[in-house]
Amino acid sequence: MDIVRRIGVPPKLRGSASATTCPDVFELSDGNFAVIGTEATADLKDKLPADAGVADYERVVIVSRETLVRAKADIPDA
C-alpha cells in the first residue's frame, strides 16, 4: 500500500510552526485513508458511545477541525 495523495492542504498552509508536524490526512492506494493526529485512546476510549469500540490494533486520534474542514473538498463522494 502506498500514499497516493494528501487530502486537504499541507501543514505549512495551516500555520504549522515546523511546516511538517501537524495533523494530516492521506488517501492510500487501496482507497482507504491514513490520518496523523494526536493519540487520545486512553482519554477517549471509555467515553465512546456504546455502539463504538477500539480494537487492540486501533487508536483514537484527534485531528484539528481546520485539518478536516480544509480536507473536505478533496474527499471523494463515493
Backbone as JSON, one array per atom type, in Angstrom:
{
  "sequence": "MDIVRRIGVPPKLRGSASATTCPDVFELSDGNFAVIGTEATADLKDKLPADAGVADYERVVIVSRETLVRAKADIPDA",
  "N": [[0.85, -1.16, 0.0], [0.46, 2.25, -0.73], [0.94, 5.82, -0.26], [-1.18, 7.88, -1.95], [-2.07, 10.54, -2.25], [-2.2, 13.73, -0.58], [-4.92, 14.74, 1.41], [-6.57, 17.63, 1.44], [-4.87, 20.59, 2.6], [-1.3, 21.25, 2.9], [0.48, 21.08, 6.09], [1.96, 23.47, 6.46], [0.43, 25.45, 5.22], [-1.58, 25.61, 6.99], [-0.61, 26.84, 9.15], [1.43, 25.56, 10.62], [4.17, 25.52, 12.75], [6.58, 24.18, 12.28], [6.15, 23.42, 9.75], [5.77, 20.79, 9.01], [5.0, 18.92, 11.01], [2.09, 18.23, 11.89], [-1.45, 17.54, 12.29], [-2.72, 15.46, 9.66], [-4.12, 14.21, 6.58], [-4.29, 11.46, 4.42], [-4.83, 9.88, 1.26], [-4.87, 6.47, 0.45], [-3.39, 3.91, -1.65], [-5.08, 1.7, -1.7], [-7.55, 2.78, -1.46], [-8.36, 3.45, 1.09], [-7.95, 5.68, 3.95], [-5.31, 7.39, 5.61], [-4.55, 8.81, 8.74], [-2.9, 11.36, 10.47], [-2.64, 12.25, 13.73], [-3.2, 13.48, 17.09], [-2.58, 11.17, 19.55], [-5.13, 9.77, 21.44], [-6.36, 7.68, 22.73], [-6.41, 6.58, 25.39], [-7.63, 8.65, 26.8], [-10.15, 8.92, 25.58], [-11.35, 6.45, 24.99], [-13.09, 5.2, 26.92], [-15.18, 6.95, 26.81], [-16.51, 6.69, 24.48], [-19.46, 6.14, 22.43], [-21.89, 3.57, 23.23], [-22.13, 1.83, 21.07], [-19.68, 1.82, 19.81], [-16.21, 1.01, 19.53], [-12.74, 0.26, 20.3], [-10.38, -1.6, 18.77], [-7.6, -3.77, 19.67], [-5.58, -3.2, 17.86], [-6.13, -0.68, 16.99], [-6.29, 2.94, 17.25], [-7.48, 5.88, 18.87], [-7.48, 9.01, 17.48], [-6.92, 12.52, 17.56], [-7.83, 15.01, 15.35], [-7.38, 18.2, 14.13], [-10.08, 20.53, 13.76], [-9.78, 22.38, 11.66], [-8.04, 20.99, 9.96], [-9.67, 18.87, 8.98], [-11.84, 20.3, 7.89], [-10.56, 21.73, 5.86], [-9.8, 19.61, 4.32], [-12.1, 18.59, 3.32], [-13.08, 19.27, 0.71], [-11.49, 17.68, -0.9], [-12.18, 15.08, -0.38], [-13.5, 12.18, -1.72], [-16.87, 11.65, -2.97], [-17.81, 9.09, -3.22]],
  "CA": [[0.0, 0.0, 0.0], [1.22, 3.49, -0.85], [0.22, 7.07, -0.14], [-1.49, 8.4, -3.27], [-2.11, 12.0, -2.22], [-2.66, 14.4, 0.63], [-6.28, 15.23, 1.36], [-6.52, 18.94, 2.06], [-3.68, 21.41, 2.36], [-0.16, 20.89, 3.74], [0.53, 21.73, 7.4], [2.51, 24.83, 6.35], [-0.66, 26.35, 4.87], [-2.49, 25.66, 8.14], [0.07, 27.55, 10.23], [2.37, 24.73, 11.37], [5.43, 26.2, 13.03], [7.68, 23.45, 11.63], [5.68, 23.17, 8.38], [5.68, 19.37, 8.71], [4.47, 18.06, 12.07], [0.73, 18.6, 12.28], [-2.42, 16.57, 11.78], [-2.75, 15.37, 8.21], [-4.96, 13.14, 6.05], [-3.77, 10.97, 3.15], [-5.53, 8.8, 0.58], [-3.98, 5.35, 0.19], [-3.59, 3.23, -2.93], [-6.18, 0.73, -1.61], [-8.79, 3.52, -1.31], [-8.54, 3.85, 2.48], [-7.3, 6.93, 4.34], [-4.43, 7.39, 6.78], [-4.69, 10.07, 9.46], [-1.93, 11.69, 11.51], [-3.29, 13.07, 14.74], [-2.72, 13.33, 18.45], [-3.08, 9.93, 20.14], [-6.02, 10.08, 22.56], [-7.11, 6.48, 23.06], [-6.62, 6.45, 26.84], [-8.55, 9.69, 27.26], [-11.48, 8.89, 24.96], [-11.9, 5.1, 24.79], [-14.22, 4.94, 27.82], [-16.21, 7.95, 26.56], [-17.15, 6.39, 23.2], [-20.82, 5.63, 22.54], [-21.98, 2.13, 23.5], [-22.01, 1.05, 19.84], [-18.36, 2.05, 19.23], [-15.14, 0.4, 20.3], [-11.4, 0.37, 19.77], [-9.68, -2.88, 18.8], [-6.22, -3.69, 20.16], [-4.71, -2.68, 16.8], [-6.62, 0.64, 16.61], [-6.06, 4.05, 18.16], [-8.3, 7.08, 18.69], [-6.61, 10.17, 17.29], [-7.59, 13.81, 17.42], [-7.41, 15.8, 14.2], [-7.98, 19.52, 14.3], [-11.23, 20.87, 12.92], [-9.28, 23.02, 10.45], [-7.49, 19.96, 9.08], [-10.76, 18.17, 8.3], [-12.61, 21.25, 7.07], [-9.78, 22.04, 4.65], [-9.7, 18.39, 3.53], [-13.44, 18.23, 2.86], [-13.22, 19.4, -0.76], [-10.71, 16.63, -1.58], [-12.68, 13.74, -0.04], [-14.45, 11.74, -2.75], [-18.24, 11.35, -2.53], [-18.01, 7.64, -3.22]],
  "C": [[0.9, 1.23, 0.0], [0.32, 4.69, -0.58], [0.06, 7.64, -1.54], [-1.44, 9.92, -3.28], [-2.53, 12.49, -0.85], [-4.1, 14.83, 0.39], [-6.29, 16.55, 2.12], [-5.22, 19.65, 1.75], [-2.55, 20.99, 3.3], [-0.17, 21.65, 5.07], [1.02, 23.19, 7.33], [1.39, 25.84, 6.05], [-1.72, 26.45, 5.96], [-1.81, 26.26, 9.36], [1.01, 26.73, 11.07], [3.7, 25.46, 11.54], [6.6, 25.51, 12.33], [7.38, 23.16, 10.17], [5.56, 21.69, 8.04], [4.97, 18.54, 9.76], [3.14, 18.57, 12.59], [-0.21, 17.51, 11.81], [-2.48, 16.61, 10.26], [-3.61, 14.19, 7.81], [-4.42, 12.76, 4.67], [-4.68, 9.88, 2.57], [-4.51, 7.73, 0.23], [-4.33, 4.65, -1.12], [-4.71, 2.2, -2.89], [-7.53, 1.42, -1.41], [-9.09, 3.95, 0.11], [-7.82, 5.17, 2.75], [-6.43, 6.7, 5.57], [-4.51, 8.77, 7.41], [-3.54, 10.2, 10.46], [-2.64, 12.62, 12.48], [-2.67, 12.82, 16.1], [-3.37, 12.1, 19.07], [-3.89, 10.26, 21.38], [-6.83, 8.88, 23.02], [-7.41, 6.39, 24.55], [-7.64, 7.45, 27.35], [-9.98, 9.51, 26.76], [-12.13, 7.52, 24.85], [-13.13, 4.84, 25.66], [-15.37, 5.93, 27.63], [-16.92, 7.73, 25.22], [-18.58, 5.93, 23.41], [-20.81, 4.1, 22.7], [-21.8, 1.28, 22.25], [-20.69, 1.3, 19.11], [-17.31, 1.41, 20.12], [-13.81, 0.55, 19.59], [-10.72, -0.99, 19.91], [-8.25, -2.68, 19.29], [-5.27, -3.07, 19.14], [-5.14, -1.29, 16.33], [-6.27, 1.68, 17.67], [-7.06, 5.16, 17.85], [-7.32, 8.23, 18.55], [-7.47, 11.42, 17.13], [-6.96, 14.53, 16.24], [-8.12, 17.14, 14.32], [-9.15, 19.73, 13.33], [-10.76, 21.47, 11.6], [-8.73, 22.0, 9.46], [-8.6, 19.27, 8.29], [-11.58, 19.1, 7.41], [-11.88, 21.55, 5.77], [-9.57, 20.82, 3.77], [-11.02, 18.04, 2.84], [-13.58, 18.26, 1.34], [-12.5, 18.29, -1.52], [-11.21, 15.22, -1.29], [-13.72, 13.33, -1.08], [-15.84, 11.46, -2.16], [-18.51, 9.86, -2.46], [-16.71, 6.92, -3.38]]
}
